[in-house]
Tab-separated table of C-alpha atoms in Angstrom:
chain	number	residue	atom	x	y	z
A	25	UNK	CA	24.095	18.974	-3.688
A	26	UNK	CA	25.900	22.267	-2.798
A	27	UNK	CA	22.675	24.278	-3.203
A	28	UNK	CA	20.797	21.649	-0.955
A	29	UNK	CA	23.387	21.851	1.810
A	30	UNK	CA	23.393	25.738	1.775
A	31	UNK	CA	19.613	25.775	1.871
A	32	UNK	CA	19.521	23.129	4.642
A	33	UNK	CA	22.150	24.982	6.728
A	34	UNK	CA	20.087	28.333	6.371
A	35	UNK	CA	16.874	26.636	7.231
A	36	UNK	CA	18.449	24.891	10.344
A	37	UNK	CA	20.068	28.046	11.571
A	38	UNK	CA	16.888	30.070	11.195
A	39	UNK	CA	14.761	27.529	12.808
A	40	UNK	CA	17.076	26.894	15.626
A	41	UNK	CA	17.270	30.627	16.475
A	42	UNK	CA	13.435	31.100	16.282
A	43	UNK	CA	12.706	27.969	18.380
A	44	UNK	CA	15.379	29.036	21.005
A	45	UNK	CA	13.957	32.646	21.300
A	46	UNK	CA	10.352	31.457	21.206
A	47	UNK	CA	10.849	28.997	24.145
A	48	UNK	CA	13.040	31.756	25.722
A	49	UNK	CA	10.054	33.972	25.892
A	50	UNK	CA	8.088	31.301	27.787
A	51	UNK	CA	11.131	30.826	30.062
A	52	UNK	CA	11.576	34.531	30.745
A	53	UNK	CA	8.049	34.993	31.890
A	54	UNK	CA	8.074	31.809	33.992
A	55	UNK	CA	11.161	32.937	35.787
A	56	UNK	CA	9.842	36.479	36.292
A	57	UNK	CA	6.755	35.066	38.107
A	58	UNK	CA	8.637	32.460	40.126
A	59	UNK	CA	7.539	29.421	38.161
A	60	UNK	CA	9.995	26.434	37.911
A	61	UNK	CA	11.240	25.500	34.456
A	62	UNK	CA	12.240	21.827	34.573
A	63	UNK	CA	13.583	21.316	31.090
A	64	UNK	CA	14.520	23.757	28.335
A	65	UNK	CA	15.250	21.908	25.153
A	66	UNK	CA	16.111	22.556	21.528
A	67	UNK	CA	14.390	19.979	19.425
A	68	UNK	CA	12.512	16.980	20.900
A	69	UNK	CA	14.246	14.347	23.094
A	70	UNK	CA	11.963	11.431	22.054
A	71	UNK	CA	13.367	8.413	23.814
A	72	UNK	CA	14.397	5.220	21.971
A	73	UNK	CA	14.911	2.194	24.181
A	74	UNK	CA	17.052	3.034	27.130
A	75	UNK	CA	18.275	6.188	25.453
A	76	UNK	CA	16.392	9.248	26.689
A	77	UNK	CA	16.757	11.083	23.085
A	78	UNK	CA	19.118	13.754	24.326
A	79	UNK	CA	21.976	14.693	22.115
A	80	UNK	CA	23.396	16.540	24.978
A	81	UNK	CA	22.107	17.926	28.432
A	82	UNK	CA	23.489	19.711	31.349
A	83	UNK	CA	22.087	21.283	34.637
A	84	UNK	CA	23.957	24.175	36.114
A	85	UNK	CA	24.759	24.062	39.878
A	86	UNK	CA	21.854	25.411	42.083
A	87	UNK	CA	19.531	25.419	38.999
A	88	UNK	CA	16.099	23.775	38.517
A	89	UNK	CA	16.388	23.655	35.035
A	90	UNK	CA	18.032	20.997	32.708
A	91	UNK	CA	19.165	22.398	29.416
A	92	UNK	CA	19.782	20.257	26.225
A	93	UNK	CA	18.906	19.279	22.643
A	94	UNK	CA	17.013	16.474	21.352
A	95	UNK	CA	17.452	14.563	18.097
A	96	UNK	CA	14.049	15.171	16.506
A	97	UNK	CA	14.182	18.676	14.817
A	98	UNK	CA	10.502	19.421	14.960
A	99	UNK	CA	10.755	22.451	17.304
A	100	UNK	CA	11.585	22.554	20.981
A	101	UNK	CA	9.903	22.917	24.292
A	102	UNK	CA	10.150	24.465	27.800
A	103	UNK	CA	8.790	22.067	30.284
A	104	UNK	CA	7.055	24.334	33.041
A	105	UNK	CA	6.292	22.635	36.239
A	106	UNK	CA	2.526	22.207	37.166
A	107	UNK	CA	1.341	22.612	33.577
A	108	UNK	CA	-0.338	20.251	31.088
A	109	UNK	CA	1.658	20.355	27.980
A	110	UNK	CA	3.071	18.125	25.131
A	111	UNK	CA	5.140	16.186	27.707
A	112	UNK	CA	1.811	14.712	29.176
A	113	UNK	CA	3.271	14.351	32.600
A	114	UNK	CA	0.127	13.346	34.520
A	115	UNK	CA	2.179	11.964	37.441
A	116	UNK	CA	3.190	15.432	38.415
A	117	UNK	CA	-0.367	16.788	38.061
A	118	UNK	CA	-1.512	14.169	40.508
A	119	UNK	CA	0.738	15.582	43.166
A	120	UNK	CA	-0.165	18.187	45.556
A	121	UNK	CA	-0.012	21.787	44.225
A	122	UNK	CA	3.248	23.616	44.884
A	123	UNK	CA	3.698	27.327	45.215
A	124	UNK	CA	6.306	27.352	42.362
A	125	UNK	CA	4.061	25.731	39.845
A	126	UNK	CA	2.301	27.129	36.812
A	127	UNK	CA	-1.083	25.927	38.126
A	128	UNK	CA	-0.922	27.892	41.465
A	129	UNK	CA	-0.099	31.254	39.858
A	130	UNK	CA	-2.822	33.965	39.088
A	131	UNK	CA	-4.530	33.689	35.591
A	132	UNK	CA	-2.880	36.854	34.341
A	133	UNK	CA	0.666	35.659	35.142
A	134	UNK	CA	-0.209	32.319	33.385
A	135	UNK	CA	-1.390	34.203	30.469
A	136	UNK	CA	1.783	36.125	30.022
A	137	UNK	CA	3.855	32.985	30.321
A	138	UNK	CA	1.804	31.373	27.614
A	139	UNK	CA	1.923	34.235	25.087
A	140	UNK	CA	5.673	35.031	25.884
A	141	UNK	CA	6.926	32.813	22.951
A	142	UNK	CA	4.451	34.461	20.405
A	143	UNK	CA	5.376	37.802	21.722
A	144	UNK	CA	9.133	37.207	21.332
A	145	UNK	CA	8.563	35.862	17.715
A	146	UNK	CA	6.557	38.769	16.652
A	147	UNK	CA	8.789	41.533	18.106
A	148	UNK	CA	11.787	39.593	16.797
A	149	UNK	CA	10.446	39.710	13.314
A	150	UNK	CA	9.821	43.348	13.450
A	151	UNK	CA	13.364	44.117	14.784
A	152	UNK	CA	14.998	42.010	12.073
A	153	UNK	CA	12.933	43.759	9.284
A	154	UNK	CA	13.920	47.111	10.986
A	155	UNK	CA	17.551	46.126	10.938
A	156	UNK	CA	17.437	44.959	7.371
A	157	UNK	CA	16.017	48.368	6.476
A	158	UNK	CA	18.831	49.983	8.313
A	159	UNK	CA	21.794	48.104	6.995
A	160	UNK	CA	20.534	47.399	3.404
A	161	UNK	CA	17.661	49.851	2.913
A	162	UNK	CA	14.841	48.948	0.625
A	163	UNK	CA	14.851	48.384	-3.111
A	164	UNK	CA	11.639	47.920	-5.259
A	165	UNK	CA	10.026	48.517	-8.696
A	166	UNK	CA	6.942	50.249	-8.853
A	167	UNK	CA	4.263	49.073	-11.378
A	168	UNK	CA	3.495	52.829	-12.496
A	169	UNK	CA	7.177	53.007	-13.677
A	170	UNK	CA	6.861	50.021	-15.853
A	171	UNK	CA	6.113	51.863	-18.972
A	172	UNK	CA	6.134	48.769	-21.267
A	173	UNK	CA	3.257	47.438	-19.023
A	174	UNK	CA	2.596	43.747	-18.223
A	175	UNK	CA	2.123	40.572	-20.120
A	176	UNK	CA	-1.214	38.888	-19.072
A	177	UNK	CA	-2.466	35.258	-19.516
A	178	UNK	CA	-5.694	34.283	-21.142
A	179	UNK	CA	-7.607	34.290	-17.811
A	180	UNK	CA	-6.513	37.883	-17.265
A	181	UNK	CA	-7.353	38.942	-20.708
A	182	UNK	CA	-10.906	37.387	-20.348
A	183	UNK	CA	-11.517	39.569	-17.417
A	184	UNK	CA	-10.491	42.678	-19.495
A	185	UNK	CA	-6.658	43.132	-19.185
A	186	UNK	CA	-4.575	43.699	-22.278
A	187	UNK	CA	-0.835	43.218	-22.906
A	188	UNK	CA	1.001	46.421	-22.164
A	189	UNK	CA	-1.523	47.648	-19.596
A	190	UNK	CA	0.371	49.546	-16.797
A	191	UNK	CA	-1.119	48.653	-13.367
A	192	UNK	CA	-1.915	51.906	-11.542
A	193	UNK	CA	-4.273	50.861	-8.531
A	194	UNK	CA	-7.101	48.936	-7.141
A	195	UNK	CA	-10.416	50.198	-5.574
A	196	UNK	CA	-9.008	53.751	-5.486
A	197	UNK	CA	-5.670	52.785	-3.960
A	198	UNK	CA	-2.329	52.743	-5.615
A	199	UNK	CA	0.027	49.848	-6.037
A	200	UNK	CA	3.114	50.718	-4.211
A	201	UNK	CA	5.485	48.106	-5.450
A	202	UNK	CA	5.593	45.060	-7.672
A	203	UNK	CA	5.487	42.006	-5.455
A	204	UNK	CA	2.990	39.299	-4.445
A	205	UNK	CA	0.788	41.937	-2.900
A	206	UNK	CA	-0.090	43.071	-6.416
A	207	UNK	CA	-1.659	39.703	-7.203
A	208	UNK	CA	-3.330	39.741	-3.798
A	209	UNK	CA	-4.776	43.152	-4.176
A	210	UNK	CA	-6.123	42.168	-7.675
A	211	UNK	CA	-7.688	38.979	-6.358
A	212	UNK	CA	-9.495	40.931	-3.468
A	213	UNK	CA	-10.383	44.184	-5.610
A	214	UNK	CA	-13.581	45.049	-7.090
A	215	UNK	CA	-11.900	47.145	-9.655
A	216	UNK	CA	-8.367	47.606	-10.855
A	217	UNK	CA	-7.253	50.682	-12.516
A	218	UNK	CA	-4.599	50.593	-15.532
A	219	UNK	CA	-3.130	52.920	-17.933
A	220	UNK	CA	-3.793	51.857	-21.594
A	221	UNK	CA	-2.375	53.586	-24.518
A	222	UNK	CA	-1.931	56.631	-22.133
A	223	UNK	CA	-5.567	56.550	-20.947
A	224	UNK	CA	-6.872	55.364	-17.573
A	225	UNK	CA	-9.215	52.366	-17.842
A	226	UNK	CA	-10.969	50.643	-14.958
A	227	UNK	CA	-11.446	46.903	-15.085
A	228	UNK	CA	-14.083	44.960	-12.988
A	229	UNK	CA	-12.736	42.060	-11.204
A	230	UNK	CA	-14.914	38.905	-10.582
A	231	UNK	CA	-15.712	37.890	-7.143
A	232	UNK	CA	-14.460	34.190	-7.694
A	233	UNK	CA	-10.975	35.334	-8.808
A	234	UNK	CA	-8.549	33.194	-6.607
A	235	UNK	CA	-5.046	34.139	-5.606
A	236	UNK	CA	-4.047	30.491	-5.687
A	237	UNK	CA	-4.953	30.123	-9.141
A	238	UNK	CA	-3.278	33.397	-10.240
A	239	UNK	CA	-0.034	32.183	-8.753
A	240	UNK	CA	0.081	28.611	-9.782
A	241	UNK	CA	-1.114	29.019	-13.397
A	242	UNK	CA	1.462	28.901	-16.199
A	243	UNK	CA	1.950	31.351	-17.863
A	244	UNK	CA	1.259	33.636	-14.621
A	245	UNK	CA	-1.742	35.897	-14.385
A	246	UNK	CA	0.493	38.947	-15.034
A	247	UNK	CA	4.239	39.529	-15.421
A	248	UNK	CA	6.212	42.641	-16.348
A	249	UNK	CA	6.607	42.731	-20.112
A	250	UNK	CA	10.298	42.161	-20.894
A	251	UNK	CA	11.257	42.170	-24.519
A	252	UNK	CA	12.910	39.001	-25.920
A	253	UNK	CA	16.284	40.823	-26.252
A	254	UNK	CA	19.439	38.820	-25.663
A	255	UNK	CA	21.781	40.271	-23.045
A	256	UNK	CA	24.601	37.809	-23.743
A	257	UNK	CA	25.550	34.612	-25.633
A	258	UNK	CA	27.291	31.687	-23.926
A	259	UNK	CA	30.441	30.531	-25.872
A	260	UNK	CA	30.000	27.195	-27.601
A	261	UNK	CA	26.154	27.156	-26.974
A	262	UNK	CA	23.553	26.369	-29.596
A	263	UNK	CA	22.799	30.095	-30.005
A	264	UNK	CA	26.601	30.794	-30.370
A	265	UNK	CA	26.998	28.267	-33.086
A	266	UNK	CA	23.876	29.594	-34.893
A	267	UNK	CA	25.527	33.056	-34.993
A	268	UNK	CA	23.086	34.810	-32.586
A	269	UNK	CA	24.544	37.917	-31.118
A	270	UNK	CA	24.143	40.138	-27.936
A	271	UNK	CA	21.401	42.739	-28.685
A	272	UNK	CA	19.406	40.429	-31.093
A	273	UNK	CA	15.586	40.232	-30.461
A	274	UNK	CA	13.901	37.006	-30.759
A	275	UNK	CA	10.878	37.370	-33.011
A	276	UNK	CA	9.623	33.849	-33.558
A	277	UNK	CA	10.299	30.183	-32.398
A	278	UNK	CA	9.157	27.504	-34.932
A	279	UNK	CA	6.789	29.928	-36.577
A	280	UNK	CA	5.281	31.081	-33.312
A	281	UNK	CA	5.562	34.911	-32.807
A	282	UNK	CA	7.480	35.975	-29.748
A	283	UNK	CA	7.105	39.469	-28.418
A	284	UNK	CA	8.654	39.025	-24.912
A	285	UNK	CA	10.767	36.641	-22.837
A	286	UNK	CA	7.338	35.735	-21.213
A	287	UNK	CA	6.055	34.434	-24.498
A	288	UNK	CA	9.474	32.677	-25.155
A	289	UNK	CA	9.275	30.728	-21.836
A	290	UNK	CA	5.644	29.741	-22.734
A	291	UNK	CA	6.900	28.199	-26.047
A	292	UNK	CA	9.733	26.447	-24.460
A	293	UNK	CA	7.204	24.960	-21.957
A	294	UNK	CA	5.234	23.648	-25.154
A	295	UNK	CA	8.462	21.826	-26.274
A	296	UNK	CA	9.036	20.459	-22.954
A	297	UNK	CA	5.472	18.850	-22.930
A	298	UNK	CA	6.327	17.421	-26.358
A	299	UNK	CA	9.619	15.957	-24.913
A	300	UNK	CA	7.846	14.236	-22.156
A	301	UNK	CA	5.931	12.347	-24.829
A	302	UNK	CA	8.962	11.537	-27.137
A	303	UNK	CA	9.358	7.726	-27.858
A	304	UNK	CA	12.876	7.644	-29.435
A	305	UNK	CA	16.002	9.547	-29.549
A	306	UNK	CA	14.960	10.532	-33.088
A	307	UNK	CA	11.772	12.096	-31.845
A	308	UNK	CA	13.658	13.976	-29.071
A	309	UNK	CA	16.054	15.419	-31.630
A	310	UNK	CA	13.337	16.469	-33.930
A	311	UNK	CA	11.532	18.357	-31.125
A	312	UNK	CA	14.997	20.031	-29.948
A	313	UNK	CA	15.604	21.184	-33.439
A	314	UNK	CA	14.172	24.683	-33.631
A	315	UNK	CA	13.939	27.441	-36.109
A	316	UNK	CA	14.512	30.860	-34.463
A	317	UNK	CA	13.875	34.207	-36.142
A	318	UNK	CA	15.701	37.096	-34.774
A	319	UNK	CA	15.736	40.890	-35.484
A	320	UNK	CA	19.021	40.199	-37.661
A	321	UNK	CA	18.817	36.646	-38.941
A	322	UNK	CA	16.933	33.315	-39.180
A	323	UNK	CA	18.761	30.437	-37.488
A	324	UNK	CA	18.270	26.736	-37.072
A	325	UNK	CA	19.702	25.139	-33.992
A	326	UNK	CA	19.475	21.970	-31.682
A	327	UNK	CA	18.631	22.947	-28.169
A	328	UNK	CA	20.354	21.260	-25.323
A	329	UNK	CA	18.710	18.275	-23.528
A	330	UNK	CA	17.090	20.714	-21.114
A	331	UNK	CA	15.828	22.882	-24.021
A	332	UNK	CA	18.225	25.754	-23.408
A	333	UNK	CA	19.796	28.005	-26.340
A	334	UNK	CA	22.515	29.315	-24.166
A	335	UNK	CA	21.681	32.950	-23.898
A	336	UNK	CA	21.332	35.430	-20.977
A	337	UNK	CA	18.062	36.984	-20.967
A	338	UNK	CA	17.388	40.760	-20.143
A	339	UNK	CA	15.601	41.401	-16.963
A	340	UNK	CA	13.521	43.914	-15.397
A	341	UNK	CA	16.539	45.765	-14.106
A	342	UNK	CA	17.717	46.181	-17.768
A	343	UNK	CA	14.930	48.572	-18.535
A	344	UNK	CA	13.891	50.143	-15.204
A	345	UNK	CA	15.756	51.397	-12.263
A	346	UNK	CA	14.436	50.368	-8.841
A	347	UNK	CA	13.582	52.827	-6.118
A	348	UNK	CA	16.294	52.841	-3.626
A	349	UNK	CA	15.428	53.997	-0.144
A	350	UNK	CA	17.878	54.184	2.846
A	351	UNK	CA	16.981	54.587	6.413
A	352	UNK	CA	18.748	56.011	9.416
A	353	UNK	CA	18.747	53.900	12.523
A	354	UNK	CA	15.642	55.601	14.020
A	355	UNK	CA	13.790	55.737	10.683
A	356	UNK	CA	14.269	52.013	10.155
A	357	UNK	CA	12.066	50.913	12.919
A	358	UNK	CA	8.743	52.452	11.618
A	359	UNK	CA	9.634	51.274	8.276
A	360	UNK	CA	10.448	47.694	9.570
A	361	UNK	CA	7.265	47.543	11.570
A	362	UNK	CA	5.171	48.660	8.729
A	363	UNK	CA	6.839	46.131	6.462
A	364	UNK	CA	6.327	43.349	9.125
A	365	UNK	CA	2.559	44.123	9.695
A	366	UNK	CA	1.950	44.168	6.078
A	367	UNK	CA	3.654	40.771	5.811
A	368	UNK	CA	1.577	39.454	8.606
A	369	UNK	CA	-1.539	40.969	6.955
A	370	UNK	CA	-0.920	39.316	3.841
A	371	UNK	CA	-0.287	35.834	5.370
A	372	UNK	CA	-3.473	36.039	7.397
A	373	UNK	CA	-5.286	37.107	4.204
A	374	UNK	CA	-4.256	34.031	2.452
A	375	UNK	CA	-5.213	31.593	5.010
A	376	UNK	CA	-8.678	31.542	3.710
A	377	UNK	CA	-7.337	29.380	0.819
A	378	UNK	CA	-6.072	26.598	3.072
A	379	UNK	CA	-9.624	25.085	3.660
A	380	UNK	CA	-10.043	24.696	-0.142
A	381	UNK	CA	-8.827	21.567	-2.157
A	382	UNK	CA	-6.187	23.548	-3.877
A	383	UNK	CA	-5.187	25.203	-0.573
A	384	UNK	CA	-4.372	21.871	0.991
A	385	UNK	CA	-2.433	20.873	-1.926
A	386	UNK	CA	-0.405	24.155	-1.610
A	387	UNK	CA	0.571	23.280	2.043
A	388	UNK	CA	4.341	22.623	2.227
A	389	UNK	CA	6.526	20.989	5.001
A	390	UNK	CA	10.209	21.326	5.629
A	391	UNK	CA	11.248	20.815	1.924
A	392	UNK	CA	8.894	23.675	0.892
A	393	UNK	CA	10.235	26.012	3.569
A	394	UNK	CA	13.773	25.178	2.991
A	395	UNK	CA	13.308	25.999	-0.700
A	396	UNK	CA	12.378	29.410	0.128
A	397	UNK	CA	15.897	30.235	1.228
A	398	UNK	CA	18.289	31.387	-1.631
A	399	UNK	CA	20.590	28.887	-3.313
A	400	UNK	CA	23.658	30.926	-2.331
A	401	UNK	CA	24.469	32.340	1.016
A	402	UNK	CA	22.748	35.846	1.071
A	403	UNK	CA	22.523	37.386	4.412
A	404	UNK	CA	19.936	40.003	3.469
A	405	UNK	CA	17.719	37.159	2.168
A	406	UNK	CA	18.483	34.939	5.067
A	407	UNK	CA	17.373	37.539	7.671
A	408	UNK	CA	14.220	38.392	5.525
A	409	UNK	CA	13.330	34.721	5.509
A	410	UNK	CA	14.106	34.341	9.208
A	411	UNK	CA	11.763	37.332	9.958
A	412	UNK	CA	9.037	35.834	7.789
A	413	UNK	CA	9.353	32.423	9.330
A	414	UNK	CA	9.172	34.197	12.874
A	415	UNK	CA	5.805	35.810	11.835
A	416	UNK	CA	4.465	32.488	10.682
A	417	UNK	CA	5.621	30.860	13.976
A	418	UNK	CA	4.048	33.545	16.078
A	419	UNK	CA	0.743	33.487	14.252
A	420	UNK	CA	0.512	29.635	13.994
A	421	UNK	CA	1.222	29.250	17.696
A	422	UNK	CA	-1.432	31.739	18.654
A	423	UNK	CA	-4.252	29.878	16.816
A	424	UNK	CA	-6.697	28.325	19.224
A	425	UNK	CA	-5.757	24.683	18.833
A	426	UNK	CA	-4.958	22.680	21.803
A	427	UNK	CA	-1.271	21.783	22.082
A	428	UNK	CA	-0.417	25.136	20.694
A	429	UNK	CA	0.139	28.342	22.809
A	430	UNK	CA	-3.169	29.624	21.515
A	431	UNK	CA	-4.966	26.572	22.869
A	432	UNK	CA	-3.692	27.360	26.358
A	433	UNK	CA	-4.503	30.933	25.959
A	434	UNK	CA	-8.153	30.118	24.966
A	435	UNK	CA	-8.603	27.992	28.087
A	436	UNK	CA	-7.093	30.904	30.253
A	437	UNK	CA	-9.405	33.468	28.691
A	438	UNK	CA	-12.286	31.027	29.369
A	439	UNK	CA	-11.056	30.817	32.986
A	440	UNK	CA	-10.752	34.670	33.312
A	441	UNK	CA	-14.351	35.324	32.030
A	442	UNK	CA	-16.122	32.419	33.914
A	443	UNK	CA	-13.928	32.235	36.947
A	444	UNK	CA	-13.673	28.270	36.584
A	445	UNK	CA	-10.856	26.284	35.590
A	446	UNK	CA	-11.310	23.666	32.990
A	447	UNK	CA	-10.711	20.154	34.588
A	448	UNK	CA	-7.310	18.561	34.388
A	449	UNK	CA	-9.017	15.639	32.437
A	450	UNK	CA	-10.431	17.942	29.931
A	451	UNK	CA	-7.172	19.725	29.337
A	452	UNK	CA	-5.315	16.476	29.000
A	453	UNK	CA	-7.840	15.072	26.400
A	454	UNK	CA	-7.739	18.453	24.509
A	455	UNK	CA	-3.920	18.254	24.411
A	456	UNK	CA	-4.078	14.858	22.932
A	457	UNK	CA	-6.645	16.025	20.263
A	458	UNK	CA	-4.525	19.136	19.472
A	459	UNK	CA	-1.442	17.122	19.135
A	460	UNK	CA	-3.103	14.655	16.856
A	461	UNK	CA	-4.183	17.548	14.634
A	462	UNK	CA	-0.761	19.055	14.513
A	463	UNK	CA	0.673	15.603	13.499
A	464	UNK	CA	-1.892	15.147	10.824
A	465	UNK	CA	-1.047	18.589	9.276
A	466	UNK	CA	2.595	17.901	9.444
A	467	UNK	CA	2.049	14.531	7.688
A	468	UNK	CA	-0.076	16.208	4.937
A	469	UNK	CA	2.466	19.173	4.422
A	470	UNK	CA	5.459	16.840	4.051
A	471	UNK	CA	3.660	14.414	2.113
A	472	UNK	CA	2.901	17.163	-0.318
A	473	UNK	CA	6.558	17.992	-0.497
A	474	UNK	CA	7.247	14.420	-1.430
A	475	UNK	CA	4.592	14.113	-4.100
A	476	UNK	CA	5.867	17.427	-5.581
A	477	UNK	CA	9.356	16.140	-5.632
A	478	UNK	CA	8.144	13.010	-7.423
A	479	UNK	CA	6.219	15.114	-9.957
A	480	UNK	CA	2.709	14.054	-8.794
A	481	UNK	CA	1.721	17.581	-7.795
């Protein structure tokens, strides 16, 4: 419960900040060009009965804007006078045009008002990444430094990879760091260069290799090779009772050879599948009774209900030192901008999978987004996630879908090119269609979260 609340708090704080600044971008340009902003709301104030849906609201003296917060946490809005938006205020549009309305302003001003939110979110992401670089610096592992190489699954081995291959580069380019971009580059590459037994080897990559499949398969397409060496033993655990000590290496589990923690995890997964089919307590006990051979002894133990032996595994940081890079205040900006643009490039590249069946299943709603935040409060990870969500919010809002900023931008560009405004009837109908699309996507994404939680996906 504590983990859930910490993630929820981080999610709400990040989304509130992003929505507030996004709508602030629209508000800034609207005020700059003399357009009246009637309402500025955090979250949606959907009315219920006689209640207008506002948690709180206030209107400063001599101001045209009512500020407040609604009860429905699906975003926020800035109601701009004389504009067809999600408020569907057709009564106002039927009135004579006023000089302080959106619809009476030059096209270029209306365009800036509409892209103001996206612009703020994108610049905010780059600023946050820059400040993260300035305050915490950057820390990462390079694939070339991983001298024990990687552990590959059967799909990777069928392509030509071998355990202990050291990933060097792709299509003549070098892998800079070990992160999700490694998988992305492999999926998009024609050839991948590795070092095998000290010699360079080039591997041809098939065109149908999918990033989604690489990430969702278990075991994963490739992971750093980590020897099954025990870092510590928990007192009173099955391993402790069996006499296993710090520094022991696991060589086999139930006769299955183990060469790494990767392989150990796979074997535990096999036991987990068997547990799911256990009929009686006796069957469960039999499955949990394991024979483990270590570099020092052979031990038989009964694993815990969740199939733990009670040891701490060595990790990548046990064997390799990360590259630590610090930045001065001015150096942090080009580093943060480069990092942010790379994140955006990767996100846009991955969108091609959304149209596939597996891509649709991978869509996530509020639950999936919230789970991306760390289970403990970590300011660096919080700000990194906030910057990432800011980039997503900016990109998604600029998509040419009616009801999003990008839909309004599309119609404004049409007006600038042709010199003709789309009719208000057309704009209202387009807004309804776009709003319907967004609701459908939101339902699908959050339904996926529920199905994953129930174990059906």
